[in-house]
Short mmCIF file of C-alpha atoms in Angstrom, two decimals:
data_model
loop_
_atom_site.label_atom_id
_atom_site.label_comp_id
_atom_site.label_asym_id
_atom_site.label_seq_id
_atom_site.Cartn_x
_atom_site.Cartn_y
_atom_site.Cartn_z
CA MET A 2 0.00 0.00 0.00
CA HIS A 3 1.08 3.56 -0.60
CA SER A 4 -0.23 4.86 2.73
CA GLN A 5 -1.33 3.75 6.16
CA PHE A 6 -4.71 3.47 7.80
CA LEU A 7 -5.52 5.90 10.57
CA SER A 8 -6.37 3.04 12.89
CA LEU A 9 -7.26 -0.62 12.74
CA SER A 10 -10.42 -0.22 14.73
CA ARG A 11 -12.49 2.73 15.83
CA PHE A 12 -12.73 2.16 19.56
CA ALA A 13 -10.69 2.77 22.70
CA GLY A 14 -7.14 1.48 22.40
CA PHE A 15 -6.85 1.95 18.64
CA SER A 16 -8.27 5.32 17.73
CA SER A 17 -7.36 8.63 19.32
CA THR A 18 -10.90 8.99 20.62
CA THR A 19 -13.11 6.73 22.70
CA ARG A 20 -16.36 7.84 21.11
CA HIS A 21 -16.51 4.64 19.06
CA TYR A 22 -16.49 2.33 22.08
CA ALA A 23 -19.85 1.66 23.69
CA SER A 24 -19.05 2.54 27.30
CA HIS A 25 -22.63 2.20 28.46
CA SER A 26 -25.73 0.49 27.19
CA SER A 27 -28.19 2.81 25.47
CA ASP A 28 -31.19 0.64 26.34
CA SER A 29 -33.79 2.04 28.68
CA VAL A 30 -34.07 0.37 32.06
CA THR A 31 -37.29 -0.03 34.00
CA ALA A 32 -38.13 -1.84 37.21
CA ALA A 33 -40.52 -4.02 35.23
CA ASP A 34 -37.76 -5.33 32.98
CA PRO A 35 -35.41 -7.48 35.09
CA GLU A 36 -33.63 -8.92 32.03
CA THR A 37 -32.62 -5.45 30.89
CA ILE A 38 -31.46 -4.57 34.40
CA LYS A 39 -29.31 -7.72 34.63
CA ALA A 40 -27.94 -7.17 31.13
CA ARG A 41 -26.98 -3.62 32.12
CA GLU A 42 -25.18 -4.93 35.20
CA TRP A 43 -23.15 -7.39 33.12
CA PHE A 44 -22.45 -4.65 30.57
CA ASN A 45 -21.21 -2.21 33.21
CA GLU A 46 -18.98 -4.88 34.75
CA GLY A 47 -17.59 -5.62 31.30
CA THR A 48 -16.81 -1.95 30.80
CA GLN A 49 -14.90 -1.86 34.09
CA LYS A 50 -12.88 -4.92 33.12
CA TRP A 51 -12.19 -3.43 29.68
CA ASN A 52 -10.91 -0.24 31.30
CA ASN A 53 -8.66 -2.38 33.52
CA ASP A 54 -7.25 -4.21 30.46
CA ASP A 55 -8.91 -7.49 31.44
CA LEU A 56 -9.98 -8.51 27.94
CA HIS A 57 -11.03 -12.05 28.78
CA GLY A 58 -13.06 -10.85 31.74
CA ALA A 59 -14.64 -8.07 29.67
CA LEU A 60 -15.53 -10.50 26.90
CA ASP A 61 -17.16 -12.87 29.39
CA CYS A 62 -19.28 -10.06 30.86
CA PHE A 63 -20.34 -8.63 27.50
CA GLU A 64 -21.31 -12.12 26.31
CA LYS A 65 -23.41 -12.64 29.45
CA SER A 66 -25.02 -9.25 28.85
CA ALA A 67 -25.89 -10.24 25.27
CA TRP A 68 -27.18 -13.65 26.32
CA THR A 69 -29.39 -12.02 28.95
CA LYS A 70 -30.74 -9.42 26.53
CA ALA A 71 -29.27 -9.01 23.07
CA THR A 72 -28.27 -5.43 22.21
CA GLY A 73 -26.18 -3.83 19.50
CA ASP A 74 -23.90 -2.29 22.13
CA ALA A 75 -23.15 -5.64 23.77
CA TYR A 76 -22.30 -7.38 20.49
CA TYR A 77 -20.24 -4.39 19.36
CA ASN A 78 -18.08 -4.63 22.47
CA ILE A 79 -17.90 -8.42 22.20
CA ALA A 80 -16.39 -7.86 18.75
CA ASN A 81 -13.94 -5.29 20.10
CA CYS A 82 -12.69 -7.77 22.69
CA GLN A 83 -12.48 -10.58 20.15
CA LEU A 84 -10.42 -8.42 17.81
CA GLN A 85 -8.00 -7.49 20.57
CA LEU A 86 -7.65 -11.20 21.36
CA GLY A 87 -6.85 -12.01 17.72
CA ARG A 88 -10.19 -13.67 16.95
CA HIS A 89 -10.75 -11.83 13.70
CA GLU A 90 -13.47 -13.95 12.11
CA ALA A 91 -15.41 -14.07 15.37
CA ALA A 92 -15.14 -10.29 15.68
CA ILE A 93 -16.60 -9.82 12.22
CA LYS A 94 -19.54 -12.08 13.08
CA SER A 95 -20.18 -10.12 16.28
CA TRP A 96 -20.03 -6.75 14.50
CA LYS A 97 -22.51 -8.09 11.96
CA LYS A 98 -24.79 -9.19 14.81
CA SER A 99 -24.44 -5.69 16.25
CA LEU A 100 -25.53 -4.28 12.89
CA GLU A 101 -28.60 -6.54 12.87
CA LEU A 102 -29.63 -4.98 16.17
CA SER A 103 -28.33 -1.44 15.46
CA PRO A 104 -28.34 -0.95 11.66
CA ASN A 105 -27.10 2.65 11.81
CA ARG A 106 -23.83 1.85 13.59
CA SER A 107 -21.33 3.09 11.01
CA ASP A 108 -18.33 2.19 13.18
CA ALA A 109 -19.16 -1.51 12.94
CA HIS A 110 -18.96 -1.24 9.15
CA VAL A 111 -15.62 0.58 9.46
CA ASN A 112 -14.19 -2.06 11.78
CA ILE A 113 -15.31 -4.89 9.51
CA ALA A 114 -13.81 -3.07 6.53
CA ASN A 115 -10.50 -2.46 8.29
CA VAL A 116 -10.14 -6.11 9.28
CA HIS A 117 -10.91 -7.26 5.74
CA ALA A 118 -8.42 -4.76 4.30
CA LEU A 119 -5.54 -5.12 6.75
CA ILE A 120 -5.77 -8.66 8.07
CA LEU A 121 -7.84 -10.80 5.72
CA LYS A 122 -6.51 -9.09 2.56
CA ASP A 123 -9.99 -8.88 1.04
CA PRO A 124 -10.18 -5.34 -0.38
CA GLU A 125 -13.43 -5.80 -2.29
CA THR A 126 -15.34 -6.71 0.87
CA ALA A 127 -13.61 -3.86 2.67
CA LEU A 128 -14.79 -1.38 0.04
CA SER A 129 -18.41 -2.48 0.38
CA HIS A 130 -18.37 -1.85 4.13
CA TYR A 131 -16.65 1.53 3.78
CA GLU A 132 -19.37 2.47 1.32
CA GLU A 133 -22.06 1.48 3.81
CA ALA A 134 -20.31 3.46 6.53
CA LEU A 135 -20.13 6.52 4.26
CA ARG A 136 -23.81 6.18 3.45
CA LEU A 137 -24.44 6.58 7.18
CA GLU A 138 -21.67 9.13 7.86
CA PRO A 139 -20.94 10.97 4.58
CA ASN A 140 -18.88 13.69 6.28
CA ASP A 141 -16.51 11.44 8.22
CA GLY A 142 -12.99 12.20 6.99
CA GLU A 143 -11.45 9.11 8.57
CA ILE A 144 -13.75 6.80 6.63
CA HIS A 145 -13.04 8.64 3.37
CA TYR A 146 -9.33 8.31 4.12
CA ASN A 147 -9.33 4.56 4.77
CA TYR A 148 -11.61 4.02 1.78
CA ALA A 149 -9.12 5.96 -0.34
CA VAL A 150 -6.18 3.90 0.95
CA VAL A 151 -7.80 0.66 -0.19
CA LEU A 152 -8.74 2.14 -3.57
CA ASP A 153 -5.17 3.41 -3.90
CA SER A 154 -3.74 -0.03 -3.12
CA MET A 155 -5.94 -1.53 -5.86
CA GLY A 156 -4.70 0.95 -8.45
CA ARG A 157 -8.03 2.76 -8.68
CA LEU A 158 -6.31 6.11 -8.57
CA GLU A 159 -9.04 8.42 -9.90
CA LYS A 160 -11.53 7.30 -7.26
CA ALA A 161 -8.80 7.29 -4.61
CA VAL A 162 -7.97 10.92 -5.41
CA GLU A 163 -11.65 11.83 -5.05
CA GLU A 164 -11.81 10.16 -1.64
CA TYR A 165 -8.53 11.69 -0.42
CA LYS A 166 -9.94 15.10 -1.35
CA LEU A 167 -13.10 14.40 0.64
CA ALA A 168 -10.99 13.23 3.57
CA VAL A 169 -9.05 16.51 3.54
CA GLN A 170 -12.24 18.54 3.18
CA ASN A 171 -13.64 16.77 6.23
CA GLY A 172 -10.67 17.50 8.45
CA THR A 173 -8.35 14.52 8.00
CA ALA A 174 -5.07 16.34 7.46
CA VAL A 175 -2.97 13.18 7.08
CA ALA A 176 -4.69 12.64 3.73
CA GLU A 177 -3.01 15.70 2.21
CA LYS A 178 0.32 13.94 1.59
CA ASN A 179 -1.42 10.86 0.21
CA LEU A 180 -3.51 13.07 -2.05
CA ARG A 181 -0.41 14.71 -3.53
CA ASN A 182 1.26 11.34 -4.08
CA ALA A 183 -1.83 9.80 -5.66
CA MET A 184 -2.33 12.79 -7.96
CA ALA A 185 1.30 12.59 -9.09
CA ARG A 186 0.98 8.89 -9.84
CA LEU A 187 -2.30 9.47 -11.64
CA LEU A 188 -0.73 12.14 -13.86
CA THR A 189 2.19 9.82 -14.61
CA LYS A 190 -0.19 7.01 -15.49
CA LYS A 191 -2.22 9.26 -17.79
CA ALA A 192 0.97 10.45 -19.51
CA GLU A 193 2.14 6.87 -19.99
CA ASP A 194 -1.25 5.84 -21.37
CA ALA A 195 -1.22 8.80 -23.75
CA ALA A 196 2.28 7.90 -24.93
CA LYS A 197 1.24 4.31 -25.53
CA GLY A 198 -1.79 5.50 -27.47
CA ALA A 199 0.36 7.78 -29.61
CA GLY A 200 2.81 4.95 -30.23
CA SER A 201 0.05 2.63 -31.34
CA GLY A 202 -1.23 5.29 -33.73
CA ASN A 203 2.21 5.76 -35.29
CA GLU A 204 2.59 2.03 -35.83
CA LYS A 205 -0.55 2.05 -37.94
#
């Protein structure tokens, strides 16, 4: 690849911000819903263990939370733990389960895309998930940037340049250098293609 991803995964421990890690369950809790209350307790305990770097303990608690009452937040954090523990395929399945329960969670699409791009070496699948994430968050510069990196690595320079530009416009400054490099390579490619075309014409 010609450039690096901003982060492998958009949650605490990988990204520079913790806004992509579900630190508390968003489900409403009522006295008449004991399952939700118990699930919240397991979730909160999992969060504490996560913050104390106890990944196995956190995973156990988040799984118990999800088994008690399935939520997008619980499965999202299960996936985060699984990724940290090197269980990449399991993490993807858990993020997909999170998306079934919370379809508008763009970060799950980003995480799935990053794993496919960086670890599983499946750029086509990565692109499809970046596209879904951008459908949900069209002004997210980080997503545009990682999308551009994969396009760049596949030689799709024109589209990569478009996405690098959008990344810069949306505040991702690291994309500026990549944009210049991609534009230079695109100009070189166009010049080479033009020269080949001229050569073919002369041969006729």
